[in-house]
Amino acid sequence: MNRKENIQQLKTETFDICVIGGGASGAGAALEAATRGLKVALIERKDFSAETSSRSTKLIHGGVRYLEQAFKKLDFGQLKQVKHGLEERKYVLQNAPHLAQPLALITPVFSAFEAIYFSAGLLLYGFFAKNDSLPKAQWLNKKKTFERIPTLSKTVHSSVMYYDGQLDDARYCLALAHSADEAGAATLNHAAITSFTKDQSGKILSATVKSQLPEENGLEIEVKAKVFVNCTGPFSDAVRIMANSEEKARISPSKGVHILIPKEFLPGKEAMLIPKTKDGRVVFVIPFENKVIIGTTDTPYYHLEKEPILESSEVDYLLETMQPFFSKMPERKDILSGFGGLRPLITAKGANPNDTKSLLRDHAVEVDEKSGLVSLLGGKWTTYRLMGQDVIDAACKELNVEAESQTKNHFLVGGKNYNSDNFKNLMNTYALPEDVAKHISEKYGDRAEKVLALTHFDENLTKRLHAEYPFIAAEVIYTVREEMAVSLRDFFARRTRFELLSWKATKQSIPSVADLMAAELGWTNEQKTTNINTYSGMISHFQTQAGVQ
Ligand SMILES: Cc1cc2nc3c(=O)[nH]c(=O)nc-3n(C[C@H](O)[C@H](O)[C@H](O)COP(=O)(O)OP(=O)(O)OC[C@H]3O[C@@H](n4cnc5c(N)ncnc54)[C@H](O)[C@@H]3O)c2cc1C
């Protein structure tokens, strides 16, 4: 992913398709189009997956709650969406096995009646996933339940265990953008589409792309493409209305937050599903990188210009929700970090846009006849591939091109030769501790050797960035050179998941990462200091708002 070369390409070439937005939808659509042999540009305002796509619950699922609602409300739309999710689950797992794995989820129950109810529901869920290899749901008695989750409340009767998938959402999205780049797409992050140039009938001819990096001194590019594809998730309405001011808003953004706590509260490999909160939601408690993620919430959100960060009252809500299920409760002081994202929900006909729990999670493709803009609306992480396929089918129609989808069995960058035992070779060859070797192998897949080859030139690059975490200095160099990391937050929040694992440790490691990035990217001392202060200040703000130190 070479920024200079891609900028040159964007300046000089005319593309078949320009995809706007580098989240799961846009990066997936760009890969879909590039693997069909089309000439593609992918433009992202912040970083790849900087918004919702790095802030999900990280489940690859059909949605147990949607299945329940489909039956309770006889809602075939919800059922279709569950089926889509379960069908796509296997491709997500198969195409990047280093970044997505099966996950066992345990639903604790408090009576025999609940055990029967949830067993029946989860067996039905498995029935809709008929053609995949994940184990089916099973009931676990009290003893077996406590063997797996010893921290549960003693009042739990038994549990039902079922399987879904889990992914590292930010690195998965990056792998999509990287794979699109390797398939020929010109990808660019930190560059926003700010306006369109149109012909007399209102059809879009080109878009103005403005660099958001102060170091690029207001760089502007006029990108020409035959079709523009809007994949801006919760921000879709702004681009739709920029293309055609007569369009009406269709997205109802809904905020969801998560907190992270130490692993001791959920020591096993399995996740937990809390089937019912006081406001009728489900909450997940999920192991992630040796910590535990708890979430999520669902509230309407109206300030799209502001990051939807974790608020103190939301910490209270999530801790309270866990109360009946755990023998030892995490407290506010145990919280390591938190994050919030915005669901790009589409308002269904007749639905109340403020009741975000009732809005559709399925996707829709819209073609605006006047401007020619093709928009991909709604959807979820799990179905990103199908969403990309549907939107690029529509774009191909506009282009009058016939080209079939190639993505069902397309390995993403790092996935092809990955094996979960690869870390053992890395330990021997590079004399690495097990946790570091595992981390590098799991995050970079078959590109792990490329990361570690950097240490041949400088032994210091095997050094940890923080004594308690497996991140090493070589990753800073690699992600700048090969993965278009250009800011401190690109590295801490998305190339690695450091920011999610601990706000405190992130702050402690900012100066050393800034030194490495400054040398690679040619920052002046003044630019380095500004970048350090901005990012440290941001983390302090998150801590204050969440009431967490
Ligand atoms: C709390 C929460 C939990 C979730 N959990 C799950 C889950 O477990 N499983 C699941 O399947 N789904 C889950 N989802 C849904 C899933 O995360 C989203 O559907 C998905 O990430 C949306 O991706 P997107 O690409 O459409 O949007 P985004 O990731 O928001 O990407 C849109 C991108 O467009 C860019 N952009 C905007 N305007 C411009 C412009 N003018 N120029 C250039 N770029 C622009 C933005 O910077 C952004 O990066 C969850 C969502 C939330 C909020």
Coordinates of C-alpha atoms and ligand atoms in Angstrom, one line a residue:
M1 CA 0.0 0.0 0.0
N2 CA 2.2 2.8 -1.3
R3 CA 0.8 6.2 -0.6
K4 CA 2.9 8.1 -3.1
E5 CA 2.2 5.7 -6.0
N6 CA -1.5 5.6 -5.2
I7 CA -1.7 9.4 -5.1
Q8 CA 0.0 9.6 -8.5
Q9 CA -2.5 7.0 -9.9
L10 CA -5.4 8.9 -8.5
K11 CA -4.2 12.1 -10.1
T12 CA -3.7 10.7 -13.6
E13 CA -6.1 7.8 -14.2
T14 CA -9.8 7.5 -14.9
F15 CA -11.4 4.8 -12.8
D16 CA -14.4 2.5 -13.6
I17 CA -15.4 2.8 -9.9
C18 CA -14.5 5.2 -7.1
V19 CA -15.5 3.8 -3.7
I20 CA -16.1 6.4 -1.0
G21 CA -15.5 5.1 2.5
G22 CA -12.9 2.6 3.8
G23 CA -14.9 0.7 6.4
A24 CA -16.0 -2.9 6.0
S25 CA -18.6 -1.9 3.3
G26 CA -16.2 0.2 1.2
A27 CA -13.1 -2.0 1.6
G28 CA -15.2 -5.0 0.8
A29 CA -16.8 -3.3 -2.2
A30 CA -13.3 -2.2 -3.5
L31 CA -12.0 -5.8 -3.3
E32 CA -15.2 -7.1 -5.0
A33 CA -14.7 -4.7 -7.9
A34 CA -10.9 -5.0 -8.2
T35 CA -11.1 -8.9 -8.3
R36 CA -13.7 -8.6 -11.1
G37 CA -11.0 -6.8 -13.2
L38 CA -12.4 -3.3 -12.8
K39 CA -10.2 -0.2 -12.3
V40 CA -10.9 0.9 -8.8
A41 CA -10.2 3.8 -6.4
L42 CA -10.9 3.6 -2.7
I43 CA -11.0 6.9 -0.7
E44 CA -11.2 7.0 3.1
R45 CA -11.6 10.3 5.0
K46 CA -9.9 9.1 8.2
D47 CA -8.2 5.7 8.4
F48 CA -9.4 2.3 7.0
S49 CA -12.0 1.1 9.6
A50 CA -11.5 4.3 11.7
E51 CA -15.3 4.5 12.4
T52 CA -17.8 1.8 13.0
S53 CA -15.8 -1.0 11.5
S54 CA -13.2 -1.0 14.2
R55 CA -15.7 -0.5 17.0
S56 CA -18.0 -3.5 16.6
T57 CA -18.6 -6.4 19.1
K58 CA -16.4 -8.4 16.7
L59 CA -18.9 -11.2 16.2
I60 CA -19.4 -13.0 12.9
H61 CA -23.0 -14.1 13.4
G62 CA -26.5 -14.4 12.1
G63 CA -27.8 -12.7 15.3
V64 CA -29.6 -14.9 17.9
R65 CA -31.7 -12.0 19.0
Y66 CA -32.9 -11.3 15.4
L67 CA -33.9 -14.9 15.1
E68 CA -36.0 -14.6 18.3
Q69 CA -37.6 -11.4 17.0
A70 CA -38.2 -12.9 13.5
F71 CA -40.4 -15.6 15.2
K72 CA -42.0 -13.5 17.9
K73 CA -43.0 -10.8 15.3
L74 CA -43.3 -13.0 12.3
D75 CA -40.8 -10.7 10.6
F76 CA -39.4 -12.4 7.5
G77 CA -37.0 -9.5 6.9
Q78 CA -35.2 -10.4 10.1
L79 CA -35.2 -14.0 9.2
K80 CA -33.6 -13.2 5.8
Q81 CA -30.9 -11.3 7.6
V82 CA -30.2 -14.1 10.0
K83 CA -29.9 -16.5 7.0
H84 CA -27.5 -14.0 5.2
G85 CA -25.4 -13.7 8.3
L86 CA -25.1 -17.5 8.8
E87 CA -24.3 -18.1 5.1
E88 CA -21.6 -15.5 5.0
R89 CA -20.1 -16.5 8.4
K90 CA -18.2 -19.4 6.7
Y91 CA -16.6 -17.2 4.1
V92 CA -15.4 -14.6 6.7
L93 CA -13.8 -17.4 8.7
Q94 CA -12.3 -19.2 5.7
N95 CA -10.8 -16.3 3.8
A96 CA -8.7 -14.8 6.6
P97 CA -8.2 -17.6 9.2
H98 CA -5.5 -15.6 11.0
L99 CA -8.0 -12.8 11.8
A100 CA -11.3 -14.7 12.3
Q101 CA -12.0 -17.8 14.3
P102 CA -15.0 -19.9 15.6
L103 CA -16.1 -18.8 19.1
A104 CA -18.1 -20.8 21.6
L105 CA -20.7 -18.7 23.4
I106 CA -22.4 -19.8 26.7
T107 CA -25.9 -18.6 27.6
P108 CA -26.4 -19.1 31.4
V109 CA -30.0 -19.9 32.4
F110 CA -31.7 -19.7 35.8
S111 CA -34.4 -22.5 35.4
A112 CA -35.2 -25.7 33.6
F113 CA -37.8 -23.8 31.6
E114 CA -35.2 -21.3 30.3
A115 CA -32.8 -24.2 29.5
I116 CA -35.5 -25.7 27.2
Y117 CA -36.4 -22.4 25.6
F118 CA -32.8 -21.4 24.8
S119 CA -31.8 -24.9 23.7
A120 CA -34.7 -25.0 21.2
G121 CA -33.9 -21.5 19.9
L122 CA -30.2 -22.1 19.5
L123 CA -30.8 -25.5 17.8
L124 CA -33.0 -23.7 15.4
Y125 CA -30.2 -21.1 14.9
G126 CA -27.8 -24.0 14.0
F127 CA -30.4 -25.4 11.6
F128 CA -30.3 -22.1 9.6
A129 CA -26.5 -22.5 9.3
K130 CA -26.9 -26.0 7.9
N131 CA -23.9 -26.1 5.5
D132 CA -21.1 -25.1 7.8
S133 CA -18.7 -27.0 10.0
L134 CA -19.3 -25.2 13.3
P135 CA -20.5 -27.5 16.1
K136 CA -24.2 -27.4 16.9
A137 CA -25.7 -26.0 20.2
Q138 CA -25.6 -28.2 23.3
W139 CA -27.0 -27.9 26.8
L140 CA -24.4 -28.0 29.7
N141 CA -25.3 -29.0 33.2
K142 CA -24.3 -26.8 36.1
K143 CA -21.0 -28.6 36.7
K144 CA -19.9 -28.4 33.1
T145 CA -21.0 -24.7 32.9
F146 CA -18.9 -23.8 36.0
E147 CA -15.9 -25.7 34.5
R148 CA -16.0 -23.3 31.6
I149 CA -17.0 -20.1 33.4
P150 CA -16.0 -20.5 37.1
T151 CA -16.8 -16.8 37.8
L152 CA -20.5 -17.2 37.2
S153 CA -23.1 -16.5 40.0
K154 CA -23.9 -19.6 42.0
T155 CA -27.6 -19.0 41.3
V156 CA -27.1 -20.1 37.6
H157 CA -29.0 -23.3 36.9
S158 CA -27.2 -24.5 33.7
S159 CA -26.4 -23.2 30.3
V160 CA -26.6 -23.6 26.5
M161 CA -23.5 -23.4 24.4
Y162 CA -23.5 -22.5 20.7
Y163 CA -21.0 -21.3 18.1
D164 CA -20.5 -18.2 16.0
G165 CA -17.3 -16.5 14.8
Q166 CA -15.1 -13.7 16.1
L167 CA -12.8 -11.3 14.2
D168 CA -10.3 -8.6 14.8
D169 CA -12.5 -6.1 13.0
A170 CA -9.9 -3.3 12.3
R171 CA -7.2 -5.7 11.0
Y172 CA -9.8 -7.6 8.9
C173 CA -10.9 -4.3 7.3
L174 CA -7.3 -3.4 6.7
A175 CA -6.8 -6.8 5.1
L176 CA -9.7 -6.1 2.8
A177 CA -8.3 -2.7 1.7
H178 CA -4.8 -4.2 1.4
S179 CA -6.1 -7.1 -0.7
A180 CA -8.0 -4.6 -2.9
D181 CA -4.7 -2.7 -3.3
E182 CA -2.8 -5.8 -4.2
A183 CA -5.6 -6.6 -6.8
G184 CA -4.9 -3.2 -8.4
A185 CA -7.1 -0.7 -6.6
A186 CA -5.6 2.8 -5.8
T187 CA -6.3 3.0 -2.0
L188 CA -5.9 6.2 0.0
N189 CA -6.7 6.9 3.7
H190 CA -6.8 10.3 5.4
A191 CA -8.3 11.9 2.3
A192 CA -12.0 13.0 2.2
I193 CA -14.3 13.4 -0.7
T194 CA -15.5 17.0 -0.2
S195 CA -17.5 17.8 -3.4
F196 CA -18.6 16.4 -6.8
T197 CA -18.3 18.0 -10.2
K198 CA -21.4 17.2 -12.3
D199 CA -22.6 17.7 -15.9
Q200 CA -25.6 19.8 -16.8
S201 CA -28.1 17.0 -16.0
G202 CA -26.6 16.5 -12.5
K203 CA -24.6 13.4 -13.3
I204 CA -21.3 13.1 -11.3
L205 CA -18.1 13.3 -13.4
S206 CA -15.4 13.6 -10.8
A207 CA -14.9 14.2 -7.1
T208 CA -12.6 16.5 -5.1
V209 CA -10.4 14.6 -2.7
K210 CA -8.7 16.6 0.1
S211 CA -5.9 15.2 2.1
Q212 CA -6.6 15.5 5.9
L213 CA -2.9 15.2 6.8
P214 CA -1.3 18.5 7.9
E215 CA 2.0 17.1 6.6
E216 CA 0.5 17.0 3.1
N217 CA -0.1 20.8 3.1
G218 CA -3.7 20.8 1.7
L219 CA -3.1 18.3 -1.1
E220 CA -6.2 18.2 -3.4
I221 CA -6.9 15.7 -6.2
E222 CA -9.7 15.6 -8.8
V223 CA -10.6 11.9 -9.0
K224 CA -12.4 10.9 -12.3
A225 CA -14.5 7.7 -12.4
K226 CA -17.4 6.4 -14.4
V227 CA -19.4 5.3 -11.3
F228 CA -19.1 6.6 -7.7
V229 CA -20.1 4.1 -5.0
N230 CA -21.1 5.5 -1.6
C231 CA -20.1 3.2 1.3
T232 CA -19.9 5.7 4.1
G233 CA -22.0 3.8 6.6
P234 CA -23.5 6.1 9.2
F235 CA -22.4 9.1 7.2
S236 CA -24.1 7.9 4.0
D237 CA -26.8 10.6 4.0
A238 CA -24.3 13.5 3.8
V239 CA -22.7 11.9 0.6
R240 CA -26.2 11.1 -0.9
I241 CA -27.3 14.7 -0.4
M242 CA -23.9 16.1 -1.7
A243 CA -24.7 14.1 -4.9
N244 CA -28.3 15.2 -5.1
S245 CA -29.7 17.8 -2.8
E246 CA -33.3 16.5 -3.4
E247 CA -32.5 13.3 -1.6
K248 CA -34.1 12.6 1.9
A249 CA -32.2 11.2 4.8
R250 CA -32.5 7.4 5.3
I251 CA -30.0 6.5 8.0
S252 CA -30.8 6.4 11.7
P253 CA -27.4 6.1 13.4
S254 CA -27.5 4.2 16.7
K255 CA -24.7 4.3 19.2
G256 CA -23.4 1.2 20.9
V257 CA -20.6 1.1 23.5
H258 CA -18.3 -1.5 25.0
I259 CA -16.0 -1.6 28.0
L260 CA -12.8 -3.8 28.5
I261 CA -11.9 -5.5 31.7
P262 CA -9.1 -7.9 32.8
K263 CA -9.3 -11.6 31.7
E264 CA -9.7 -12.9 35.3
F265 CA -13.4 -12.1 35.1
L266 CA -13.9 -14.5 32.2
P267 CA -10.9 -16.8 32.4
G268 CA -11.8 -19.4 29.8
K269 CA -11.9 -19.4 26.0
E270 CA -15.7 -19.2 25.8
A271 CA -17.7 -16.0 25.5
M272 CA -21.0 -15.4 27.3
L273 CA -24.3 -14.2 26.0
I274 CA -26.5 -12.4 28.5
P275 CA -29.9 -13.1 26.9
K276 CA -32.0 -10.3 28.3
T277 CA -31.2 -6.9 29.8
K278 CA -33.8 -4.7 31.5
D279 CA -34.3 -2.8 28.2
G280 CA -34.8 -6.0 26.2
R281 CA -31.3 -6.3 24.6
V282 CA -28.7 -9.0 24.6
V283 CA -25.2 -8.2 26.0
F284 CA -22.0 -10.1 25.1
V285 CA -19.0 -10.8 27.4
I286 CA -16.2 -11.8 25.1
P287 CA -12.6 -12.8 25.4
F288 CA -10.4 -10.6 23.2
E289 CA -6.6 -10.5 23.1
N290 CA -6.2 -11.7 26.7
K291 CA -8.9 -9.2 28.0
V292 CA -12.7 -9.2 28.1
I293 CA -15.0 -7.0 26.0
I294 CA -18.5 -6.3 27.3
G295 CA -21.2 -4.7 25.2
T296 CA -23.3 -3.3 23.8
T297 CA -25.9 -0.6 24.1
D298 CA -28.3 0.8 21.5
T299 CA -29.3 4.5 21.6
P300 CA -30.1 7.1 18.9
Y301 CA -27.2 9.4 18.0
Y302 CA -27.4 12.8 16.4
H303 CA -23.9 14.3 16.5
L304 CA -22.2 12.6 13.6
E305 CA -19.3 15.1 13.7
K306 CA -18.3 13.9 17.1
E307 CA -16.8 10.5 18.0
P308 CA -19.4 8.4 19.9
I309 CA -17.2 7.8 23.0
L310 CA -17.9 5.9 26.2
E311 CA -19.8 7.9 28.8
S312 CA -19.8 7.4 32.5
S313 CA -23.5 6.5 32.6
E314 CA -22.9 3.8 30.0
V315 CA -20.2 2.2 32.2
D316 CA -22.8 2.1 35.0
Y317 CA -25.4 0.4 32.7
L318 CA -23.0 -2.3 31.4
L319 CA -21.7 -3.1 34.9
E320 CA -25.3 -3.3 36.3
T321 CA -26.3 -5.6 33.4
M322 CA -23.6 -8.1 34.4
Q323 CA -24.6 -8.1 38.1
P324 CA -27.0 -11.1 38.2
F325 CA -24.6 -13.3 36.2
F326 CA -21.3 -13.0 38.1
S327 CA -20.1 -14.1 41.5
K328 CA -17.3 -11.4 41.5
M329 CA -18.3 -8.2 39.8
P330 CA -15.9 -6.0 38.0
E331 CA -15.9 -2.4 39.4
R332 CA -15.2 0.9 37.7
K333 CA -11.6 0.7 38.8
D334 CA -11.2 -2.5 36.8
I335 CA -12.1 -0.9 33.5
L336 CA -9.1 -0.7 31.1
S337 CA -10.7 1.2 28.2
G338 CA -13.9 1.5 26.2
F339 CA -15.1 2.4 22.8
G340 CA -18.3 3.4 20.9
G341 CA -19.5 2.9 17.4
L342 CA -22.5 3.9 15.2
R343 CA -24.8 1.4 13.6
P344 CA -25.7 2.6 10.1
L345 CA -29.4 1.5 10.5
I346 CA -31.8 2.1 7.7
T347 CA -35.3 3.4 8.6
A348 CA -37.8 0.8 7.6
K349 CA -41.1 2.0 6.2
G350 CA -43.5 2.8 9.1
A351 CA -40.8 2.3 11.8
N352 CA -40.0 4.9 14.4
P353 CA -36.5 6.2 13.6
N354 CA -35.9 6.8 17.3
D355 CA -36.6 3.2 18.3
T356 CA -33.2 2.0 17.0
K357 CA -33.7 -1.5 18.4
S358 CA -36.5 -2.1 15.8
L359 CA -34.7 -0.8 12.8
L360 CA -33.4 -3.1 10.0
R361 CA -29.9 -4.5 10.3
D362 CA -30.0 -5.8 6.7
H363 CA -28.5 -3.8 3.8
A364 CA -30.0 -2.1 0.7
V365 CA -28.5 -0.8 -2.5
E366 CA -29.8 2.5 -3.9
V367 CA -29.1 4.0 -7.3
D368 CA -29.8 7.7 -7.7
E369 CA -31.0 8.2 -11.3
K370 CA -30.0 11.9 -11.4
S371 CA -26.5 11.9 -10.1
G372 CA -25.7 8.2 -10.9
L373 CA -24.4 7.7 -7.3
V374 CA -24.8 4.1 -6.1
S375 CA -25.2 3.8 -2.3
L376 CA -24.7 0.8 -0.1
L377 CA -26.8 1.4 3.0
G378 CA -27.1 -0.5 6.3
G379 CA -25.9 -4.0 6.8
K380 CA -23.4 -5.5 9.3
W381 CA -19.8 -6.7 9.5
T382 CA -20.7 -10.3 9.0
T383 CA -22.4 -9.7 5.6
Y384 CA -19.8 -7.3 4.2
R385 CA -18.9 -9.6 1.3
L386 CA -22.5 -10.1 0.2
M387 CA -23.1 -6.3 0.5
G388 CA -20.0 -5.7 -1.7
Q389 CA -21.3 -8.2 -4.2
D390 CA -24.7 -6.6 -4.4
V391 CA -23.4 -3.0 -4.7
I392 CA -20.8 -3.9 -7.3
D393 CA -23.5 -5.8 -9.3
A394 CA -25.5 -2.6 -9.4
A395 CA -22.4 -0.6 -10.3
C396 CA -21.6 -3.0 -13.2
K397 CA -25.2 -2.5 -14.5
E398 CA -24.5 1.3 -14.6
L399 CA -21.2 0.6 -16.3
N400 CA -22.9 -1.9 -18.7
V401 CA -20.2 -4.5 -17.9
E402 CA -20.7 -8.1 -17.1
A403 CA -18.3 -9.4 -14.5
E404 CA -19.0 -12.2 -11.9
S405 CA -18.1 -12.0 -8.2
Q406 CA -14.8 -13.7 -7.3
T407 CA -14.8 -13.1 -3.5
K408 CA -16.4 -16.2 -2.0
N409 CA -13.1 -18.1 -2.1
H410 CA -10.6 -15.3 -2.2
F411 CA -7.9 -15.4 0.5
L412 CA -7.2 -12.0 2.1
V413 CA -3.7 -10.7 2.6
G414 CA -1.9 -12.9 5.1
G415 CA -4.5 -15.7 5.0
K416 CA -3.3 -18.1 2.3
N417 CA -0.4 -19.9 4.0
Y418 CA -1.4 -19.2 7.6
N419 CA -1.4 -22.1 10.0
S420 CA -2.0 -21.7 13.7
D421 CA 1.3 -23.5 14.4
N422 CA 3.4 -21.0 12.4
F423 CA 4.3 -19.1 15.6
K424 CA 6.5 -22.0 16.7
N425 CA 8.9 -21.5 13.7
L426 CA 8.9 -17.7 14.5
M427 CA 9.9 -18.4 18.1
N428 CA 12.9 -20.6 16.9
T429 CA 14.0 -18.4 14.0
Y430 CA 13.8 -15.1 15.8
A431 CA 14.3 -16.2 19.4
L432 CA 11.0 -14.6 20.4
P433 CA 8.9 -15.2 23.5
E434 CA 5.7 -17.3 22.8
D435 CA 3.3 -14.4 23.3
V436 CA 5.1 -12.2 20.9
A437 CA 5.5 -14.9 18.2
K438 CA 1.8 -15.8 18.6
H439 CA 0.7 -12.2 18.3
I440 CA 2.8 -11.5 15.2
S441 CA 1.6 -14.8 13.5
E442 CA -2.0 -14.2 14.3
K443 CA -2.1 -10.5 13.3
Y444 CA 0.0 -10.6 10.1
G445 CA -0.8 -14.2 9.0
D446 CA 1.6 -15.4 6.3
R447 CA 3.2 -11.9 6.2
A448 CA 4.6 -12.4 9.7
E449 CA 8.0 -13.2 8.3
K450 CA 8.0 -9.9 6.5
V451 CA 7.5 -8.0 9.8
L452 CA 10.2 -10.0 11.6
A453 CA 12.7 -9.8 8.6
L454 CA 13.1 -6.1 9.6
T455 CA 14.8 -7.2 12.8
H456 CA 17.7 -8.6 10.7
F457 CA 18.7 -5.0 10.1
D458 CA 18.1 -3.7 13.6
E459 CA 17.9 -6.0 16.6
N460 CA 16.2 -3.3 18.7
L461 CA 13.1 -3.8 16.6
T462 CA 12.3 -7.0 18.5
K463 CA 11.9 -4.9 21.7
R464 CA 8.4 -4.7 23.2
L465 CA 6.7 -1.4 23.1
H466 CA 5.3 -2.0 26.6
A467 CA 6.5 -4.7 29.1
E468 CA 3.0 -6.2 29.6
Y469 CA 2.0 -6.4 25.9
P470 CA 3.3 -8.4 22.9
F471 CA 3.5 -5.5 20.5
I472 CA 7.1 -4.9 19.2
A473 CA 8.9 -2.0 17.5
A474 CA 9.2 -3.8 14.2
E475 CA 5.4 -3.5 13.8
V476 CA 5.6 0.3 13.8
I477 CA 8.1 0.2 10.8
Y478 CA 6.1 -2.5 9.0
T479 CA 2.7 -0.9 9.3
V480 CA 4.1 2.5 8.1
R481 CA 5.9 0.9 5.1
E482 CA 3.3 -1.7 4.1
E483 CA -0.1 -0.9 5.7
M484 CA -0.3 2.9 5.2
A485 CA -0.2 3.8 8.9
V486 CA 0.4 7.5 9.0
S487 CA -0.8 8.7 12.4
L488 CA -0.2 7.5 16.0
R489 CA -3.9 6.5 16.3
D490 CA -3.7 4.4 13.1
F491 CA -1.0 2.4 14.9
F492 CA -2.5 2.2 18.4
A493 CA -6.2 1.7 17.6
R494 CA -6.2 -0.2 14.3
R495 CA -2.9 -1.7 13.1
T496 CA -2.6 -3.0 16.6
R497 CA -5.5 -3.0 19.2
F498 CA -3.3 -1.4 21.9
E499 CA -5.8 1.4 22.5
L500 CA -8.6 -1.1 23.2
L501 CA -6.6 -3.1 25.6
S502 CA -5.5 -0.4 27.9
W503 CA -5.7 3.4 27.8
K504 CA -3.0 3.6 30.5
A505 CA -0.5 1.5 28.7
T506 CA -1.2 3.2 25.4
K507 CA -0.4 6.6 27.0
Q508 CA 2.9 5.2 28.4
S509 CA 3.9 3.9 24.9
I510 CA 3.1 6.9 22.8
P511 CA 6.5 8.6 23.0
S512 CA 8.5 5.6 21.8
V513 CA 6.1 4.8 19.0
A514 CA 6.2 8.5 18.0
D515 CA 10.0 8.4 17.8
L516 CA 9.8 5.4 15.4
M517 CA 7.0 6.9 13.3
A518 CA 8.7 10.3 13.1
A519 CA 11.9 8.7 11.7
E520 CA 9.9 6.7 9.1
L521 CA 7.5 9.5 8.0
G522 CA 10.0 12.4 8.3
W523 CA 8.1 14.3 10.9
T524 CA 9.9 17.4 12.2
N525 CA 10.3 17.7 16.0
E526 CA 7.5 20.1 16.1
Q527 CA 5.2 17.8 14.2
K528 CA 6.1 14.9 16.5
T529 CA 5.4 16.9 19.6
T530 CA 2.0 18.1 18.2
N531 CA 1.1 14.5 17.3
I532 CA 2.1 13.2 20.7
N533 CA 0.1 15.9 22.5
T534 CA -3.0 15.5 20.4
Y535 CA -3.2 11.8 20.8
S536 CA -2.3 11.8 24.5
G537 CA -4.9 14.5 25.1
M538 CA -7.5 12.4 23.2
I539 CA -6.9 9.4 25.5
S540 CA -7.1 11.6 28.6
H541 CA -10.5 12.9 27.3
F542 CA -11.8 9.4 26.9
Q543 CA -10.7 8.5 30.5
T544 CA -12.4 11.6 31.9
Q545 CA -15.7 11.1 30.0
A546 CA -15.9 7.5 31.0
G547 CA -14.9 8.3 34.6
V548 CA -12.1 5.8 34.4
Q549 CA -8.4 6.2 35.2
Ligands
LIG1 C1 -21.7 -1.1 18.7 C2 -21.7 -1.9 17.5 C3 -21.5 -3.3 17.5 C4 -21.6 -4.0 16.3 N1 -21.3 -5.4 16.4 C5 -21.3 -6.1 15.2 C6 -21.0 -7.5 15.3 O1 -20.6 -8.0 16.3 N2 -21.1 -8.1 14.1 C7 -21.5 -7.6 13.0 O2 -21.6 -8.3 12.0 N3 -21.8 -6.3 12.9 C8 -21.7 -5.5 14.0 N4 -21.9 -4.2 13.9 C9 -22.3 -3.6 12.6 C10 -21.0 -3.3 11.8 O3 -19.9 -2.9 12.7 C11 -21.3 -2.2 10.8 O4 -22.4 -2.5 10.1 C12 -20.1 -2.0 9.9 O5 -18.9 -1.8 10.5 C13 -20.4 -0.7 9.0 O6 -19.4 -0.6 8.1 P1 -19.4 0.6 7.1 O7 -18.2 0.5 6.2 O8 -20.7 0.7 6.4 O9 -19.3 1.9 8.0 P2 -18.0 2.6 8.7 O10 -17.1 1.6 9.3 O11 -18.5 3.7 9.6 O12 -17.2 3.2 7.5 C14 -17.7 4.3 6.7 C15 -16.4 5.1 6.4 O13 -16.7 6.2 5.5 C16 -15.8 7.2 5.7 N5 -16.3 8.4 5.2 C17 -17.4 9.2 5.6 N6 -17.5 10.3 4.8 C18 -16.5 10.2 3.9 C19 -16.1 11.1 2.8 N7 -16.8 12.2 2.6 N8 -15.0 10.8 2.1 C20 -14.3 9.7 2.4 N9 -14.7 8.8 3.4 C21 -15.7 9.1 4.1 C22 -15.7 7.2 7.3 O14 -14.5 7.9 7.7 C23 -15.7 5.7 7.6 O15 -14.5 5.2 7.8 C24 -21.9 -3.4 15.1 C25 -22.0 -2.0 15.1 C26 -21.9 -1.3 16.2 C27 -22.1 0.2 16.2

